[in-house]
Structure formats: C-alpha cells, structure tokens
Tab-separated table of C-alpha atoms and ligand atoms in Angstrom:
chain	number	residue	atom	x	y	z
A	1	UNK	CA	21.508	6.824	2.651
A	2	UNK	CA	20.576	7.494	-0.985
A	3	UNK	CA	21.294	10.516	-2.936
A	4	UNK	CA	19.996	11.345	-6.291
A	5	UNK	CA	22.029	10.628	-8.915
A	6	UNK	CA	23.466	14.386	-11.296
A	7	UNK	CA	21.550	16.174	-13.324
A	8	UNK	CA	20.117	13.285	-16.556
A	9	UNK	CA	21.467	10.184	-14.570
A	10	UNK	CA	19.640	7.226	-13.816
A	11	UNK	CA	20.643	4.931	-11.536
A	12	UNK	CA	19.489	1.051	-10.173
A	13	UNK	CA	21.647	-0.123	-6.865
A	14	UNK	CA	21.349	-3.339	-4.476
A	15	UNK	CA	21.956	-0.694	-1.434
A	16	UNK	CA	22.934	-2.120	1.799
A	17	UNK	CA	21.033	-1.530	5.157
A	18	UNK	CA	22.839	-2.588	8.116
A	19	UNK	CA	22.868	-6.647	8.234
A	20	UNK	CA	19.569	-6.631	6.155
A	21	UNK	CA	18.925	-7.922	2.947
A	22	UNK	CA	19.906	-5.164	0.407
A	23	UNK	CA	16.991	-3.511	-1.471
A	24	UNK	CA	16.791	-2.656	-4.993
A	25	UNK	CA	16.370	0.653	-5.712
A	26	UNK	CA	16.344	3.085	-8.650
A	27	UNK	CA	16.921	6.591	-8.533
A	28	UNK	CA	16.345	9.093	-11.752
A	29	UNK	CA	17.010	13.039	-11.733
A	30	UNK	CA	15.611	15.189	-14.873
A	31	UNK	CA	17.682	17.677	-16.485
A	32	UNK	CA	14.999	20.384	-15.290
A	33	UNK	CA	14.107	21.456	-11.460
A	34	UNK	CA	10.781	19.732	-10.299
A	35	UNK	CA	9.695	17.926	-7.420
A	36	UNK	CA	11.515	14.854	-5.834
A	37	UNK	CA	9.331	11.767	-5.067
A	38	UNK	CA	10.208	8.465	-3.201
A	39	UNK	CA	8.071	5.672	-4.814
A	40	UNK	CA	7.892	2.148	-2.461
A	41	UNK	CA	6.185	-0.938	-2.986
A	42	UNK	CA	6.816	-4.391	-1.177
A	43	UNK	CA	6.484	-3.133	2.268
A	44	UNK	CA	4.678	-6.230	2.164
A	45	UNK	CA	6.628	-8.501	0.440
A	46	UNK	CA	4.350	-10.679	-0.898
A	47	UNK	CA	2.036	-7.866	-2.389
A	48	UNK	CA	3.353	-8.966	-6.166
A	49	UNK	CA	0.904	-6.761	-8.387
A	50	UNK	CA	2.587	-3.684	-6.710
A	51	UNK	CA	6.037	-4.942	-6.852
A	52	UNK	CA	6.107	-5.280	-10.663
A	53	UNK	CA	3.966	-2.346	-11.732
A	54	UNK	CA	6.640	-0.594	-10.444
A	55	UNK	CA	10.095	-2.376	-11.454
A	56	UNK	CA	8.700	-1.691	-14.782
A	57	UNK	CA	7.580	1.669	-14.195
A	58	UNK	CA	11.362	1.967	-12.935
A	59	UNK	CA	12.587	0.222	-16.256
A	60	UNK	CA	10.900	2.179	-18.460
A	61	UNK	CA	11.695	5.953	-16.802
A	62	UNK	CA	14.894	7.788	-18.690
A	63	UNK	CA	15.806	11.453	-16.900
A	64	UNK	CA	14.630	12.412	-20.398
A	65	UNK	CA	11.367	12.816	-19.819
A	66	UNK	CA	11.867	13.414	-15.799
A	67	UNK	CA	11.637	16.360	-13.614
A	68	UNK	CA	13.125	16.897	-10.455
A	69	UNK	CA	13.857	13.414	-8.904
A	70	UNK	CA	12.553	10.149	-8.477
A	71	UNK	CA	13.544	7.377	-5.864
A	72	UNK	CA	11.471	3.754	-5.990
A	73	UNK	CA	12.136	0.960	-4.049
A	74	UNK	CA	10.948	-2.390	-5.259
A	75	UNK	CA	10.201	-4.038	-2.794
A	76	UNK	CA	11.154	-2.619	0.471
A	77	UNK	CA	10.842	-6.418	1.682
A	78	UNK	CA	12.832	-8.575	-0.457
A	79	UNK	CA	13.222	-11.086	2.560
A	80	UNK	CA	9.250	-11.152	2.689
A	81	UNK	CA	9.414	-11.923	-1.116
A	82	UNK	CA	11.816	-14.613	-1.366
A	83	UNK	CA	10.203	-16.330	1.695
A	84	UNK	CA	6.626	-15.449	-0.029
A	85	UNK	CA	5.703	-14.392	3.592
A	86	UNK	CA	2.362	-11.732	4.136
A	87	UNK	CA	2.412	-8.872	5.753
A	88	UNK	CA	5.817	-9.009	7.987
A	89	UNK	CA	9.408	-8.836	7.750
A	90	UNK	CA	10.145	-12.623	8.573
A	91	UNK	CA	13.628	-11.841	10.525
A	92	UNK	CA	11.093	-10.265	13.335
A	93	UNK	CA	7.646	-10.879	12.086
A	94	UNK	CA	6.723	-7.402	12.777
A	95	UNK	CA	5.098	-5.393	9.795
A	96	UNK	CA	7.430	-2.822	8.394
A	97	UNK	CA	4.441	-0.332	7.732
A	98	UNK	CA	3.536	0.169	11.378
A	99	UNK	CA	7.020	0.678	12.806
A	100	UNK	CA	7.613	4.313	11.490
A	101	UNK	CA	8.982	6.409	13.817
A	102	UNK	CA	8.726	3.827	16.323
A	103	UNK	CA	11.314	4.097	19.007
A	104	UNK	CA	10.060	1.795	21.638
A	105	UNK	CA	11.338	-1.139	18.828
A	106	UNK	CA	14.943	-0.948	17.076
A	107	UNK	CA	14.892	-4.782	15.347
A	108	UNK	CA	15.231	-5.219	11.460
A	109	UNK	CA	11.565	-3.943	10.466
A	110	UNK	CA	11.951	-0.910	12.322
A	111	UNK	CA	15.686	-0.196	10.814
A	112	UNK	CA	14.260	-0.684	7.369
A	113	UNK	CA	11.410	1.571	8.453
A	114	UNK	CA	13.730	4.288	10.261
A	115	UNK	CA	15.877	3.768	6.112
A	116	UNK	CA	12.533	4.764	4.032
A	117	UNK	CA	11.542	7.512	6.927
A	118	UNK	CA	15.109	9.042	5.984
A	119	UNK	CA	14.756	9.097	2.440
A	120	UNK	CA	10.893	10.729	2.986
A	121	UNK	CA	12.857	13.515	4.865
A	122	UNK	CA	14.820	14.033	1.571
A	123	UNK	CA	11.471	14.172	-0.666
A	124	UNK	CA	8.694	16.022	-1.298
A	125	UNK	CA	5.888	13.206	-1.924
A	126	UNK	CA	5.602	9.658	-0.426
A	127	UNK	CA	3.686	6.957	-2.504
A	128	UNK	CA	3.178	3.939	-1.183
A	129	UNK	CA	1.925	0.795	-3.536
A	130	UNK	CA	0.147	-2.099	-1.996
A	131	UNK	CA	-1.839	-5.095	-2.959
A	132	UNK	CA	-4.242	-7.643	-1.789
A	133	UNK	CA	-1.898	-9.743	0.811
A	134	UNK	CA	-1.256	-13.704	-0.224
A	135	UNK	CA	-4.847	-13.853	2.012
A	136	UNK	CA	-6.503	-11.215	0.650
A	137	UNK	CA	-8.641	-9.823	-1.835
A	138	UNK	CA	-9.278	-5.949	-2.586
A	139	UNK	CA	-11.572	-3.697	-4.509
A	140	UNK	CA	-8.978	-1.045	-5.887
A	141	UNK	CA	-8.764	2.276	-3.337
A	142	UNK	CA	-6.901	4.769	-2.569
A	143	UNK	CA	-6.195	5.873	1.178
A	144	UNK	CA	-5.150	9.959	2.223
A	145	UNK	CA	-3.279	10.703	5.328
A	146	UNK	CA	-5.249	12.747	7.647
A	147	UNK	CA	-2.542	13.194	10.061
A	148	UNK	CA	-1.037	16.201	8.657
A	149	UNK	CA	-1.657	19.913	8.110
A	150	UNK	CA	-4.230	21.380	6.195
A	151	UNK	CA	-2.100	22.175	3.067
A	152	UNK	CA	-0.569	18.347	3.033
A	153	UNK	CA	-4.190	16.487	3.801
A	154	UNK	CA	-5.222	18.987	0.426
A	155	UNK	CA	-1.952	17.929	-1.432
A	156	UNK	CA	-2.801	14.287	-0.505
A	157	UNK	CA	-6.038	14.158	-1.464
A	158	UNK	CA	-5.676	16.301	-4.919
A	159	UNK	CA	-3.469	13.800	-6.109
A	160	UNK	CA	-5.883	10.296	-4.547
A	161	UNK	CA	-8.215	11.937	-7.018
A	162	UNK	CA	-6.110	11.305	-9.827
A	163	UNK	CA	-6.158	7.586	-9.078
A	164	UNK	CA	-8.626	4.760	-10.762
A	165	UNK	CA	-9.981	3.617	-7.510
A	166	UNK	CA	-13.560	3.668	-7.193
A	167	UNK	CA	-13.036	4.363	-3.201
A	168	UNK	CA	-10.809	6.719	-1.254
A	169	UNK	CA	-9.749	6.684	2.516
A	170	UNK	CA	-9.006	9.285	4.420
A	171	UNK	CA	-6.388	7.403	6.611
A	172	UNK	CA	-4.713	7.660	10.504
A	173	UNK	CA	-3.377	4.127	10.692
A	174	UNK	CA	-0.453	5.009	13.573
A	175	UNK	CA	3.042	3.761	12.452
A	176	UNK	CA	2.179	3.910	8.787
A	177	UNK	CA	4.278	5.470	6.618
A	178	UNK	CA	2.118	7.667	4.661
A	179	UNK	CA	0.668	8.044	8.350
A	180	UNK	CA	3.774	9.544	10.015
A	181	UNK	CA	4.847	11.215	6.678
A	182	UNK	CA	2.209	13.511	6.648
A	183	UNK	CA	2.659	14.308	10.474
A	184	UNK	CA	6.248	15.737	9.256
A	185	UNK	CA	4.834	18.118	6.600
A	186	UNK	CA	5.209	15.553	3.245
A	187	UNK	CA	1.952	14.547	1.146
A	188	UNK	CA	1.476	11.146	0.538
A	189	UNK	CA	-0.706	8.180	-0.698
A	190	UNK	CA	-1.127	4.598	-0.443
A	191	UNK	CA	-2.584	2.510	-3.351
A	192	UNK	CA	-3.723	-0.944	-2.515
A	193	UNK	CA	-4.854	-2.549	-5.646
A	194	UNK	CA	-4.717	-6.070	-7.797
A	195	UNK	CA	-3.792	-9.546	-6.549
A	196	UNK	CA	-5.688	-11.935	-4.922
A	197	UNK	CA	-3.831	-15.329	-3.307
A	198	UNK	CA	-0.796	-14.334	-4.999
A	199	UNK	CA	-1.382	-13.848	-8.418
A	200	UNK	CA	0.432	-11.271	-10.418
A	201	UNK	CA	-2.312	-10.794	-14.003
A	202	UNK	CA	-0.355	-9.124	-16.499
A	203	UNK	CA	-3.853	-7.191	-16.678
A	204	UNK	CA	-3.700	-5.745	-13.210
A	205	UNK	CA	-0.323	-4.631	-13.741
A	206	UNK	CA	-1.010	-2.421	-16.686
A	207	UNK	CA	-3.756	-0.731	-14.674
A	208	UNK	CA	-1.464	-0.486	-11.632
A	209	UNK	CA	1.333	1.273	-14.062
A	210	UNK	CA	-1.074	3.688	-15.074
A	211	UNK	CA	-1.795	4.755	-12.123
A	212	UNK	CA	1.589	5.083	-11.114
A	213	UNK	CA	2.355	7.329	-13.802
A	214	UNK	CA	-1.213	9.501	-13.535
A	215	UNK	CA	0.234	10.069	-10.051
A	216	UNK	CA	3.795	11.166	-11.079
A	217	UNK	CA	1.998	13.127	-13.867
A	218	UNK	CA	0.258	15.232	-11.562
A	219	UNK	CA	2.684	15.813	-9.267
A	220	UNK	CA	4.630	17.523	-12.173
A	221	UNK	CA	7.730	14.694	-12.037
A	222	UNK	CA	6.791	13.712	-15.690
A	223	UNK	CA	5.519	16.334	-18.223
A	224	UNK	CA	1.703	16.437	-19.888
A	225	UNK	CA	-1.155	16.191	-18.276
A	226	UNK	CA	-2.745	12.727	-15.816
A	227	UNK	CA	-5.466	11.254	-17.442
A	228	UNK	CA	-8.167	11.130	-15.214
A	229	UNK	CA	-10.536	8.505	-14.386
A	230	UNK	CA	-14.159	8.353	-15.624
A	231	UNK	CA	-15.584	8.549	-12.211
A	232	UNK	CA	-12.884	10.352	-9.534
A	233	UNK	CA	-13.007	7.831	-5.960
A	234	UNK	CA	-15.545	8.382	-3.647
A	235	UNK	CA	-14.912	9.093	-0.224
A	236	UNK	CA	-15.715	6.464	2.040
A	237	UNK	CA	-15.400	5.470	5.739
A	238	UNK	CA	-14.971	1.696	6.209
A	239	UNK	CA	-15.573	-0.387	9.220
A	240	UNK	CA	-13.447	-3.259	10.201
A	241	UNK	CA	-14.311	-6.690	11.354
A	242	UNK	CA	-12.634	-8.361	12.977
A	243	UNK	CA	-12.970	-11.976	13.990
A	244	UNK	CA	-13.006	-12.810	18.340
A	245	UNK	CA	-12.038	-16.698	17.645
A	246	UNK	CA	-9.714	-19.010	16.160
A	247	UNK	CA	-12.191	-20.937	13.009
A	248	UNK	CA	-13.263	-21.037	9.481
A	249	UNK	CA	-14.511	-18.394	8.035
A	250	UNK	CA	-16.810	-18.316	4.834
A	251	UNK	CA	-17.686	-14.909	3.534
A	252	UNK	CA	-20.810	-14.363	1.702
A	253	UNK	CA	-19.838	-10.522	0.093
A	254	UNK	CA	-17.183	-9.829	-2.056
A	255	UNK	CA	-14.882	-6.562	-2.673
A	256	UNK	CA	-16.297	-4.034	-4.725
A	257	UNK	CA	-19.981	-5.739	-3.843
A	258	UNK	CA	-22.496	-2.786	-2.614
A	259	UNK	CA	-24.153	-4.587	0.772
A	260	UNK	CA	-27.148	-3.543	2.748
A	261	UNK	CA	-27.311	-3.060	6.697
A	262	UNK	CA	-28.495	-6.143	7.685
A	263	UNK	CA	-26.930	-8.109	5.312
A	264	UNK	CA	-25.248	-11.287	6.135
A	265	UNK	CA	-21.359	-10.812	5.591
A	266	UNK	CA	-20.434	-14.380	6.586
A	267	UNK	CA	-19.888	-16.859	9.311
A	268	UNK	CA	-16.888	-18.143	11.261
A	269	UNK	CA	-17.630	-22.260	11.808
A	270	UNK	CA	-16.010	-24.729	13.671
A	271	UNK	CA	-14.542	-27.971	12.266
A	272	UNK	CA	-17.476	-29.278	12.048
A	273	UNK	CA	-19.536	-27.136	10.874
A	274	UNK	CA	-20.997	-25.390	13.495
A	275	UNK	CA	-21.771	-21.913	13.443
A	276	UNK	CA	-19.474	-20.230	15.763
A	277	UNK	CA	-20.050	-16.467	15.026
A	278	UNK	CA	-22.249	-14.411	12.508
A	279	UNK	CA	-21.445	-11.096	11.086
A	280	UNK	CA	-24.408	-8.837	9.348
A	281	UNK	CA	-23.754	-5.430	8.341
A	282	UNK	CA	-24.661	-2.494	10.578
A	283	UNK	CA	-24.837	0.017	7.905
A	284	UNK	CA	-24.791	0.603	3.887
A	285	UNK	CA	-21.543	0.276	1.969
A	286	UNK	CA	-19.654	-1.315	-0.373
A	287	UNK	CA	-16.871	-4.216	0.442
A	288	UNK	CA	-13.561	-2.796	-0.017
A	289	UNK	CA	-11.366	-5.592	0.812
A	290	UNK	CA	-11.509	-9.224	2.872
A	291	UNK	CA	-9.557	-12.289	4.261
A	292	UNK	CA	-10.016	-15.016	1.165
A	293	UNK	CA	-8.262	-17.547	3.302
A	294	UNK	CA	-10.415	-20.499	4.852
A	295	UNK	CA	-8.276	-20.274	8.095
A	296	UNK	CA	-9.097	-17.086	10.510
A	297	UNK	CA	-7.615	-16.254	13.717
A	298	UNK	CA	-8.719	-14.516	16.579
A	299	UNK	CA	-7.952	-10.861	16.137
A	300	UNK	CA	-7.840	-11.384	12.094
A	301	UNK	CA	-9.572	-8.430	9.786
A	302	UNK	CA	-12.292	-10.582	8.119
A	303	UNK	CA	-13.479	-7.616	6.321
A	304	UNK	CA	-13.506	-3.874	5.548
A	305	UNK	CA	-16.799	-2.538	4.162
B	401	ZN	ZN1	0.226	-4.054	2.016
C-alpha cells in the first residue's frame, strides 16, 4: 500500500503489486491540510492521451503549491502499454475497470483493481482519465457516478461541471471504479477524452492537462480558482449499439456529430459487400463516441449516441 509522503514531500516510486508489473506512481502532500485525491489513468493501457496529460501533470506538481495530498498513477496498466493492448490487462484479458470489488474473480486485473480500490479507501476523490481506445474515437465527456448517496452524486457532479466536455454522463457501469467508489461514500469522475487509433497530439494533451488541473482546482488540492468552460457539459443519456454479428462495419456519423432519429448510423457488411445489418437512430442526439476499426465483432459497441 501507498502512504503519502510528510508534510512538502514529493515522491515518484515503481511500487510493486504482488507478481505484477510495478506501476509508477507519484505521490505529493502540501504543507497545508486539504483534501487527498487519487488521480489514475491507463486503466486502459493503451489510452495514451490520458497517460501523458497526467505524467506531466505529475512532473510539473511541487507540494508548494499543493494542499492536502495527491496520489496519480500513470498508467495503472503498464503491461497493457508496453504490449499496446486495448481495453484489458493482457496477463488475463479481463478489463481492470470492471473488476472492482469483484470477488467472484481474484486473477491479476482484479488484484490491481482490489490495489487502486485500497488506495480510494485512503482518499477523498477518485478521478479517473480515459481516452478513445486504439479502436476508438470520442467526442470529449465527462461521466458522474450515480451509484452513491445524495451528497457524493452532488460532489460528483459539481466538479463534472468544471470539465471542458461538451457532454456529461450520469454513470452506473457495475465494476467500475468511479462506479463502486461512489457506492462506498467517495466522489468521483471519469474523463474520457483525446486519441483516436493511438495517437497522442501534443494538442489534446494540453487540453487534457487543463482539465486535470480545473478539477484539482476545484476540489481545493491546488489554490485559485478553476477556470470554467464557456459552455458547462450538458447532461445527456446515451444509447449503446451494439453489433449481433461478426463483419465490417462502416459508420456514417461521427463523435461530436448532432444526428436525427431516423438517421442512418452505418452498416455492418460482409466480405463482400453485402449488407448484413443496418443501424438508424431511434431518437435525437449527438454521437459521443464509436468503434473506428473496420473489423467488428459480435457483441462489439459500434456506437454511443
Ligand atoms: Zn478507457
């Protein structure tokens, strides 16, 4: 387990889990009292924009100018990383971030889950940073657990609203971490922003650092005041589709497109062409993030609008 380093320390550690690749983690504590938050990105180890934005939002931080405490892993999946695998911990290809408190599973993505659920117990705000997966693309959002109490769905969501995301989520994804941290009485967030096939733009991780530190602004862990977004993020309540076959899939919307009911979303084709299956939209929205990939497998999100 991690501790906070004394009073004006900074630290950055390999730390050992059991057998597991070591993660890289740096832990700060201010000189004054404040709030301690646990910082994570690379859950998915292949979700680069997030991993940087924050190794150099961990670089940059002194205990000068911090309050309280601040723990940030980066990434929680360095195996994922190195192997440039999506979504899953490739010693068990099961996904990290739907294993909290899981006990009907004990392998290596639920032991690095059970690590980070230890350290939440320890804090007093849970961010989680994501990106568009290596098959992905993704309008900027920001989900809110709705799995907690009243007072921790109000924390959540007062501090989603400091985000730049043009769309919010008010999120009960079971196993997820900001999911299950919220049932135990700690606010949280998830950002999933940037990236799309892999691609880190120095652009999209200067707007990912920002938000970062609007978040840690608000929640009083660095001094002064967030600066807020032009437009706050509008609530929003997405549907998923997913596909029912094994085929190639062409989209015809793209995230952050606005798309009518009715609309044509795209088509899943055989080898040759063929149209397999057709997906229109049943309602109004806006496309907040999709499968770029020309492969899609049965039971694959194709879309979330
Ligand atoms: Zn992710």
């Amino acid at each position: 387990m991690i501790s906070l380093p004394a009073p004006g320390l900074k630290r950055q550690d390999m730390i050992d889990i059991d057998g597991l690749p070591a993660l890289p983690v740096t832990s700060i504590r201010g000189l004054a009292e404040g709030p301690v938050v646990l910082v994570v990105s690379g859950v998915h180890g292949a979700e680069y924009v997030a991993i940087q934005a924050l190794m150099e939002v961990a670089g940059g931080l002194e205990p000068s100018v911090v309050r309280g405490g601040l723990i940030m892993i980066h990434p929680v999946n360095p195996e994922g990383f190195r192997e440039r695998r999506a979504t899953v911990l490739p010693k068990d290809g099961r996904n990290i971030n739907s294993l909290f408190y899981d006990d009907t599973y004990d392998g290596p993505a639920a032991r690095i889950a059970r690590f980070v659920a230890g350290l939440q117990s320890t804090a007093d705000f849970y961010l989680d940073l994501h990106t568009a997966d290596l098959f992905e693309e993704t309008a900027p959002l920001v989900c809110y657990p709705a799995t907690g109490n009243e007072e921790v769905t109000q924390a959540s969501r007062q501090a989603a609203l400091v985000v730049d995301a043009p769309l919010m989520i008010k999120s009960s994804m079971a196993g997820a971490g900001i999911t299950e941290a919220a049932k135990r009485g700690l606010p949280a967030l998830l950002i999933k922003r940037g990236g799309i096939g892999g691609a880190c733009p120095e652009a999209e991780v200067d707007l990912y650092r920002k938000d970062i530190i609007n978040v840690l602004t608000h929640l009083g862990v660095l001094a002064g005041k967030p600066i807020l977004p032009a437009r706050p993020p509008r609530e929003v309540f997405p549907l998923y589709l997913r596909s029912a076959r094994q085929g190639v899939w062409r989209p015809s919307v793209s995230p952050g497109q606005a798309v009518a009911a009715g609309q044509l979303l795209g088509v899943i084709t055989d080898f040759f062409g063929h149209e397999a299956e057709r997906f229109m939209a049943e309602k109004d929205g806006q496309v907040l993030y999709g499968l770029t990939a020309l492969s899609a497998s049965e039971g694959d999100i194709l879309l979330v609008y």
